[in-house]
Tab-separated table of C-alpha atoms in Angstrom:
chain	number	residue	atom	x	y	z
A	188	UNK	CA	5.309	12.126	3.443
A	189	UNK	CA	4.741	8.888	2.034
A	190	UNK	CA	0.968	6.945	1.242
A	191	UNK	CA	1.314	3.737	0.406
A	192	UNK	CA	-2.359	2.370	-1.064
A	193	UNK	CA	-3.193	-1.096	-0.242
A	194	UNK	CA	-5.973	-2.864	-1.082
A	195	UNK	CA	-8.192	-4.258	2.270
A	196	UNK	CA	-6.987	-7.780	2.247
A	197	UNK	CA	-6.343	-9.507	5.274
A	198	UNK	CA	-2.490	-9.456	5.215
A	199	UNK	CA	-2.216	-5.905	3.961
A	200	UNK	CA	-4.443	-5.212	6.879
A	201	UNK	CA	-2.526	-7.241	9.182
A	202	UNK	CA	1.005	-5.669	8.244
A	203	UNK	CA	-0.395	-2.063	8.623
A	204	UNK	CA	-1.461	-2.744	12.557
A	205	UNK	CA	1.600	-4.904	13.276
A	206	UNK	CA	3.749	-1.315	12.122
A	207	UNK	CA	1.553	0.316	14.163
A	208	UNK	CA	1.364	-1.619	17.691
A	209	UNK	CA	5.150	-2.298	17.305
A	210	UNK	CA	5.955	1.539	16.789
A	211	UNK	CA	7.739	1.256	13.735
A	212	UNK	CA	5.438	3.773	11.326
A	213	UNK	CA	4.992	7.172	12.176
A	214	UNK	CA	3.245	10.234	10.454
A	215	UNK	CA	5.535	10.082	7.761
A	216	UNK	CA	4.070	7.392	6.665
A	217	UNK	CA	-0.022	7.787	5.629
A	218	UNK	CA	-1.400	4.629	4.753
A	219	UNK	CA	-4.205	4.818	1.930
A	220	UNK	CA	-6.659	1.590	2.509
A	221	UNK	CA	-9.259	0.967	-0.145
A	222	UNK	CA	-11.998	-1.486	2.260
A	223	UNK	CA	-12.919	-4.844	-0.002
A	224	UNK	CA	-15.673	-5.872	2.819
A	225	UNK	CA	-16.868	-4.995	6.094
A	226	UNK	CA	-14.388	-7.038	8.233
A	227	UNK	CA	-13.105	-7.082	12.020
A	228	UNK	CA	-9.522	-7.041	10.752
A	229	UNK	CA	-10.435	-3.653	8.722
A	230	UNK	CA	-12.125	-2.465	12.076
A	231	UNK	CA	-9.457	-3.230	14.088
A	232	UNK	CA	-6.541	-2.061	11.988
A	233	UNK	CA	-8.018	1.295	11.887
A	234	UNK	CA	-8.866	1.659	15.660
A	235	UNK	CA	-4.929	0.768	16.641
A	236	UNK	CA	-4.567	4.201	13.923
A	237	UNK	CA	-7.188	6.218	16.269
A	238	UNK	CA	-5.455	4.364	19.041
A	239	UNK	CA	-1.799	5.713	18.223
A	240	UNK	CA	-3.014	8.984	16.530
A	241	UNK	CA	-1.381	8.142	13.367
A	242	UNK	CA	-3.435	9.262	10.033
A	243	UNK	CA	-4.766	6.809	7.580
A	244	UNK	CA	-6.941	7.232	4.557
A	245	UNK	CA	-10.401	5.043	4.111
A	246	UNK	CA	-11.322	5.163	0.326
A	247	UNK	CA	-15.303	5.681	0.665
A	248	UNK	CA	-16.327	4.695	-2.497
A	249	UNK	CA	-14.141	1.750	-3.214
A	250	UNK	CA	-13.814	0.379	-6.807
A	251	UNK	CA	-13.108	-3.139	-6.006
A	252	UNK	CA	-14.250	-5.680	-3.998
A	253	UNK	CA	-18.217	-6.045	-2.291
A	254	UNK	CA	-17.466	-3.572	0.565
A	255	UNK	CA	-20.561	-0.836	-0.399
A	256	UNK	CA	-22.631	-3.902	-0.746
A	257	UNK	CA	-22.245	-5.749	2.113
A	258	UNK	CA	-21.814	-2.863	4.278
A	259	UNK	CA	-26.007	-2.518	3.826
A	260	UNK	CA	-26.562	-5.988	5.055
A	261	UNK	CA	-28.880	-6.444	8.286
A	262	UNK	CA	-25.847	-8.973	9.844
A	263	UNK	CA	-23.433	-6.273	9.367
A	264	UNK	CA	-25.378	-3.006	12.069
A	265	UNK	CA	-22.524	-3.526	14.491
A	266	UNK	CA	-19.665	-3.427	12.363
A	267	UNK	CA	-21.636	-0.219	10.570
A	268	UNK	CA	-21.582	1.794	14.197
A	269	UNK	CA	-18.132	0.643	15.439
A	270	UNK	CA	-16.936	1.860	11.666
A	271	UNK	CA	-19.357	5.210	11.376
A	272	UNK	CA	-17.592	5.691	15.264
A	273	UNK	CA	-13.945	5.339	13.746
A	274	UNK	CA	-14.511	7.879	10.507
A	275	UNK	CA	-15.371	10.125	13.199
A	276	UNK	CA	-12.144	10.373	14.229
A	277	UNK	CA	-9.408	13.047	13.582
A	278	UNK	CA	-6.982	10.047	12.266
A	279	UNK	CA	-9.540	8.678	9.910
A	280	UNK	CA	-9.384	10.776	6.870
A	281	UNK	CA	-11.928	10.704	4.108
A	282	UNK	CA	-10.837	9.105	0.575
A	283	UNK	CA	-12.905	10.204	-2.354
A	284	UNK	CA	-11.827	7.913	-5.477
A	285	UNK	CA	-12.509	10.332	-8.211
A	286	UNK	CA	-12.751	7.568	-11.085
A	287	UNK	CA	-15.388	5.143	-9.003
A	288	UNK	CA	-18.911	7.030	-10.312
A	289	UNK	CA	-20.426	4.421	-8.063
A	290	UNK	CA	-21.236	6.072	-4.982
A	291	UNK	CA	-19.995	9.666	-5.699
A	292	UNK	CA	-23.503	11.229	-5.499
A	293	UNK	CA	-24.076	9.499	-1.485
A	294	UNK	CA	-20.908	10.857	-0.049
A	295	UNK	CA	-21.099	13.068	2.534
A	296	UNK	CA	-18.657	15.504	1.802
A	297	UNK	CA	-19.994	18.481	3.691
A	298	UNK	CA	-19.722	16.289	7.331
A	299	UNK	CA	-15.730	14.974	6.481
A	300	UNK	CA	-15.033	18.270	4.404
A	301	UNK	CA	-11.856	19.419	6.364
A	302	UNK	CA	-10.288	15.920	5.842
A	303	UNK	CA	-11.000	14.839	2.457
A	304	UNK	CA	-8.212	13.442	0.080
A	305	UNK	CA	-8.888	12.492	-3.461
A	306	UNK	CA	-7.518	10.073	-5.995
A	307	UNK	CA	-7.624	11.017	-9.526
A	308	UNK	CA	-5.660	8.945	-11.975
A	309	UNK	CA	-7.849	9.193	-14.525
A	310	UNK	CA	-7.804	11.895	-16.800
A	311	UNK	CA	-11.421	11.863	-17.708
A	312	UNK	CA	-12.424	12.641	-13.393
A	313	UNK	CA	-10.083	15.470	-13.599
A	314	UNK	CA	-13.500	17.818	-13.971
A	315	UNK	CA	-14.876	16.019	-10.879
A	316	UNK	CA	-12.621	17.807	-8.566
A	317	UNK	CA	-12.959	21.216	-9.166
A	318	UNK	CA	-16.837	20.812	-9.512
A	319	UNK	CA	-17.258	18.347	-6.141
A	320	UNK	CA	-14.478	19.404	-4.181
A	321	UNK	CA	-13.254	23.007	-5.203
A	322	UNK	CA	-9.963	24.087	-3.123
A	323	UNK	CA	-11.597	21.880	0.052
A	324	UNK	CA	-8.809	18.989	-0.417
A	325	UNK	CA	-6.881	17.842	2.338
A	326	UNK	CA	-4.634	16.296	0.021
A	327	UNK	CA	-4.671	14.927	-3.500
A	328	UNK	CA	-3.154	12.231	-4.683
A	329	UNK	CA	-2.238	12.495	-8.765
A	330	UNK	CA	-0.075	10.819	-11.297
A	331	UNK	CA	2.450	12.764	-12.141
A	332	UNK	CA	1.481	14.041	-15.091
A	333	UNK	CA	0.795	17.882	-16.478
A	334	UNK	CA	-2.991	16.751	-17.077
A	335	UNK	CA	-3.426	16.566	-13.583
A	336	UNK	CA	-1.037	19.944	-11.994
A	337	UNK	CA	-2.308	21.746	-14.226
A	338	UNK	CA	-6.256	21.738	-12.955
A	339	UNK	CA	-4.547	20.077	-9.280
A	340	UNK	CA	-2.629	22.911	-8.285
A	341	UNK	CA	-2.313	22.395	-4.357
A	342	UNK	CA	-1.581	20.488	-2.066
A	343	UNK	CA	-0.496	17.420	-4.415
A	344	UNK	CA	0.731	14.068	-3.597
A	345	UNK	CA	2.171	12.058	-6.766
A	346	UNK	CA	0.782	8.684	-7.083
A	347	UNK	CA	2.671	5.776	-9.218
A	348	UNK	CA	2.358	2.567	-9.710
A	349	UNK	CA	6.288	1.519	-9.380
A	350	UNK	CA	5.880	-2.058	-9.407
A	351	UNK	CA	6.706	-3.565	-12.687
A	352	UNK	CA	4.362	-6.600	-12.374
A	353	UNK	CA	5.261	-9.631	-14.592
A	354	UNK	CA	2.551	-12.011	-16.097
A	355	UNK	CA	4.420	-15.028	-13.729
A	356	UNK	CA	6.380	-15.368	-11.143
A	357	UNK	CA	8.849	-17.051	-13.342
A	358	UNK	CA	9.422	-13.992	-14.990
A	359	UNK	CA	11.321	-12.531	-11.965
A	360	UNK	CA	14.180	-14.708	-12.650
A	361	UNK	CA	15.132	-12.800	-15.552
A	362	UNK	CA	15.367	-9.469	-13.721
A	363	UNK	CA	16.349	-10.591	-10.241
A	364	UNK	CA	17.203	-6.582	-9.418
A	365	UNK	CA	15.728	-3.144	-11.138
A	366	UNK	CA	14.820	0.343	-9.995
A	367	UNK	CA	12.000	0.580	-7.784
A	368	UNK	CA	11.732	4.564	-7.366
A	369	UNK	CA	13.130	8.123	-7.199
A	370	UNK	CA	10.102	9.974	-6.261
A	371	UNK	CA	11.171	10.012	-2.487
A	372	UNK	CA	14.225	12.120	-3.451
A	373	UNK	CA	12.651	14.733	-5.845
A	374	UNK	CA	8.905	14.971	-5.048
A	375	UNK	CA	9.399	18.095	-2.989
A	376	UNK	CA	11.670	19.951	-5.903
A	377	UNK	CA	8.794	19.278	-8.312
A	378	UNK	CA	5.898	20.700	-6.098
A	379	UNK	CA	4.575	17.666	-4.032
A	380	UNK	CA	3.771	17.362	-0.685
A	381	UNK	CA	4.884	13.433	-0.474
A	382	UNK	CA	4.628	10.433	-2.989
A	383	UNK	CA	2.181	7.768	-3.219
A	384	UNK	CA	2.652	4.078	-4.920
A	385	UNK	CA	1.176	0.735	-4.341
A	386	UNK	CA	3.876	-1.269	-2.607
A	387	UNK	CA	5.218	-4.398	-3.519
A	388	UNK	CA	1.458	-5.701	-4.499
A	389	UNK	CA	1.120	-2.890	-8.061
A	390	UNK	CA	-2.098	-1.595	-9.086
A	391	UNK	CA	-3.955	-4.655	-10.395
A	392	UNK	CA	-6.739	-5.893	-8.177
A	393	UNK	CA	-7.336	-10.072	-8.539
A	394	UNK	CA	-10.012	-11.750	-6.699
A	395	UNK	CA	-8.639	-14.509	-4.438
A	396	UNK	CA	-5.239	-16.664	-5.118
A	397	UNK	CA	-3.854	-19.863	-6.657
A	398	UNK	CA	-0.956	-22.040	-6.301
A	399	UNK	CA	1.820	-20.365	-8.292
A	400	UNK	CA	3.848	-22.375	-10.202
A	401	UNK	CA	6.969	-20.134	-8.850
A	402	UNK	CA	7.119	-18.345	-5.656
A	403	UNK	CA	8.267	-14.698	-5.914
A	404	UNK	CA	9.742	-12.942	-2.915
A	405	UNK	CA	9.876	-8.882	-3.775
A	406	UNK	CA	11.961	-6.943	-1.028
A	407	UNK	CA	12.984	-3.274	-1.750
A	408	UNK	CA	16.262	-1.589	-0.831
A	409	UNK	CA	18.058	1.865	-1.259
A	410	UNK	CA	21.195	1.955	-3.168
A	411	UNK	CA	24.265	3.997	-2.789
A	412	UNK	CA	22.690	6.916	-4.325
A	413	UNK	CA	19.272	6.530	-2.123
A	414	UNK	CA	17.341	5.702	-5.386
A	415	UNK	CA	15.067	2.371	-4.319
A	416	UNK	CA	15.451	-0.426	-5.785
A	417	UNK	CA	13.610	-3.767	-5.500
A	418	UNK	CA	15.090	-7.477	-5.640
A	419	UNK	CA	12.742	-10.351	-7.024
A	420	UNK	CA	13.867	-13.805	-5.081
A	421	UNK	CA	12.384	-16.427	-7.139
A	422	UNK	CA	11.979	-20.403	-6.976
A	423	UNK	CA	13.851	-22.174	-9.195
A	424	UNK	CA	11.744	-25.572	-9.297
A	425	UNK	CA	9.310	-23.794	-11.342
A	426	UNK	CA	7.788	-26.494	-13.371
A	427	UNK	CA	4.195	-27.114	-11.893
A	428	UNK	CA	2.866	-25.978	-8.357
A	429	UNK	CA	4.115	-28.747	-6.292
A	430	UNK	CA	6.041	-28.462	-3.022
A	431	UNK	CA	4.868	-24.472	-2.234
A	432	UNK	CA	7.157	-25.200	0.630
A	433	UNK	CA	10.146	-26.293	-1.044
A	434	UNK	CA	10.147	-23.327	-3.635
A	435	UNK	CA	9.925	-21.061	-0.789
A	436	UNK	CA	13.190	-22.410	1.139
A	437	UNK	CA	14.971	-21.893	-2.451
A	438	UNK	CA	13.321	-17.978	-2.843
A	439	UNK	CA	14.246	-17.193	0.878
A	440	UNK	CA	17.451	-19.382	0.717
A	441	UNK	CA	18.553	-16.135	-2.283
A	442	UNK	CA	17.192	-13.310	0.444
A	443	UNK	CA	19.204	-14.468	3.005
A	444	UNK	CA	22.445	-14.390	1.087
A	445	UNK	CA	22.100	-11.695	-0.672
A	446	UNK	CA	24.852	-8.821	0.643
A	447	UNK	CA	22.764	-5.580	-0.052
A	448	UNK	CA	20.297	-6.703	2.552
A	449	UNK	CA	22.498	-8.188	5.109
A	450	UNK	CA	22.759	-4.696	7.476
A	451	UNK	CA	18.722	-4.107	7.572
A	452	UNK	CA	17.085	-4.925	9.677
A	453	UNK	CA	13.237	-4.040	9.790
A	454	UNK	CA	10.716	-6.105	11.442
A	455	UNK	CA	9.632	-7.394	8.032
A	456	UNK	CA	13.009	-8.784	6.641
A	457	UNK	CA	13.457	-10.631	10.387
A	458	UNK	CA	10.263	-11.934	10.170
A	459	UNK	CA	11.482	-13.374	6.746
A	460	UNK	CA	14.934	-14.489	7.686
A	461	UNK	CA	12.933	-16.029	11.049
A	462	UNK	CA	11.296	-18.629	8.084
A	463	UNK	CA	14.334	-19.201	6.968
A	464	UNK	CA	16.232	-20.409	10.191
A	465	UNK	CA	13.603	-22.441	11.206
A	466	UNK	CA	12.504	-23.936	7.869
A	467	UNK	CA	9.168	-22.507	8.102
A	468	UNK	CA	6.785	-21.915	5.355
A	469	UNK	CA	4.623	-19.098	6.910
A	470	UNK	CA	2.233	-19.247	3.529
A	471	UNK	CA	2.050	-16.764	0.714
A	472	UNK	CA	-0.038	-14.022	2.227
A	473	UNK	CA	2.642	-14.150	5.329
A	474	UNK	CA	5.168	-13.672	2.786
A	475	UNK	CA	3.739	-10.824	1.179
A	476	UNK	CA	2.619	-9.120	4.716
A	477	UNK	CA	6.191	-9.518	5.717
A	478	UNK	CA	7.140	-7.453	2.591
A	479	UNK	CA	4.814	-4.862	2.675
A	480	UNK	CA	6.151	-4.409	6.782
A	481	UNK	CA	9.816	-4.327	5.423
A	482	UNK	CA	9.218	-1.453	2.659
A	483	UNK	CA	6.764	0.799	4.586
A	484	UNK	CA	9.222	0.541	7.991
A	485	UNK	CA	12.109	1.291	5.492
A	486	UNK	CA	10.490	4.309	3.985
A	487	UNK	CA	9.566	5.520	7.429
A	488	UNK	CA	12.714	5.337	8.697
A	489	UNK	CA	14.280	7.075	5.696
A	490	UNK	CA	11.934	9.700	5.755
A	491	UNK	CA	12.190	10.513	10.094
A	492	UNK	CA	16.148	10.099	8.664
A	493	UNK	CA	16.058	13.181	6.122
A	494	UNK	CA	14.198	15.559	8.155
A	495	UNK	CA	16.959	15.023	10.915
């Protein structure tokens, strides 16, 4: 099984229920959503889950954004019932981020205790498990390291960051193509019940966006040997933040003629390709939602694949 964790932005939102309402995740594929705020787009992304009967995570105790904050607000009571309805629900399982103190001691882990999964990448929260949770762990998503087995000794998921971010987009254009992961091929050899990583988007968490000076297209593909590997389709006309549009017809013009992507065909790389034919520029977050639909309906696919 495979849990990608995205962060509760709009377009990561948006790609998840797009997958889901065109049928092209299954339960292969457990999404791990960490809420930023109290939004209709979270609320509605998780009811086409309950909707389809397909599992996602909710992190409770998110470490980023204002969502624990603003969830308390007066203007936010109907978004708190419609949500308290949806945890409710068999699909909706209950994310505990072990490294987030903030909030730990308000959970209520005795109501969602037969459908709690925890997070621990840190090794100093490694204690918090056994003393808050014990063996009651639906899953548990770890890095892969002997730290963690060794005190997290069942029913494991390995969580990496795979995404080798670069300090600019720029940067891509020195390693157009690199290896993305293996952990789909071995995780069940080394004692794992699936894999975990953070997409195309990495680890780090920023605030709101700017106009890059280079636009950055990352689009993920298996090789002959089914190891994933990732292509970074970068602007050329990279010398100030000008013309968005016109970098983006030079990144997509690369995607679109590049021969290891020319026989897939996910909803994702169509919707890309679709830009390119008409000579759209669909915006940055578009771009990036249309990545994150390619890998996740790739994985799926490979997974469903394997088991046949």
């Amino acid at each position: 099984m495979y849990f990608p964790y995205l962060r509760g932005k709009q377009f990561e939102l948006l790609a998840l229920k797009e997958l889901v309402v065109n049928n092209k995740i299954s339960n292969k594929v457990v999404p791990v959503i960490e809420p930023l705020k109290p939004s209709s787009t979270l609320a509605n992304t998780l009811e086409v889950f309950v909707e389809n009967e397909l599992g996602v995570v909710v992190i409770s105790n998110p470490s980023v954004g204002n969502f624990l904050l603003e969830y308390q607000k007066d203007d936010k009571e109907g978004f708190r019932t419609r949500y308290e309805e949806l945890l409710d629900s068999s699909s909706i399982l209950f994310g505990i981020n072990l490294g987030n103190s903030e909030g730990l001691d308000r959970l209520n882990l005795k109501k969602f205790q037969d459908k709690i999964v925890t997070i621990c990448t840190d090794t100093e929260s490694i204690h918090l498990h056994s003393e808050l949770i014990g063996s009651n762990a639906y899953y548990n998503l770890i890095k892969d390291n002997k730290e963690f087995s060794r005190e997290i000794t069942y029913n494991k998921v390995m969580l990496e960051d795979k995404f080798n971010l670069q300090k600019r987009n720029a940067d891509y254009c020195k390693i157009p193509d690199e290896l993305f992961s293996s952990d789909h091929i071995f995780y069940k050899s080394e004692g794992y019940l699936g894999f975990a990583d953070y997409s195309i988007t990495g680890s780090d968490y920023t605030e709101g966006g700017f106009a890059p000076y280079a636009i950055a297209i990352h689009i993920v593909y298996f090789d002959s040997n089914k190891k994933l590997r990732i292509k970074h389709f970068t602007s050329d006309s990279n010398d100030d933040y000008t013309d968005p549009a016109g970098k983006f017809y030079e990144a997509i013009s690369k995607l679109v003629d590049c021969p290891e992507l020319q026989n897939i065909n996910t909803d994702g790389l169509n919707e890309l390709r679709a830009c390119f034919n008409k000579k759209k520029y669909p915006g940055l977050g578009s771009v990036k939602k249309m990545a994150i639909k390619h890998h996740l309906e790739l994985m799926n696919t490979f997974l469903i694949n394997e088991e046949n």
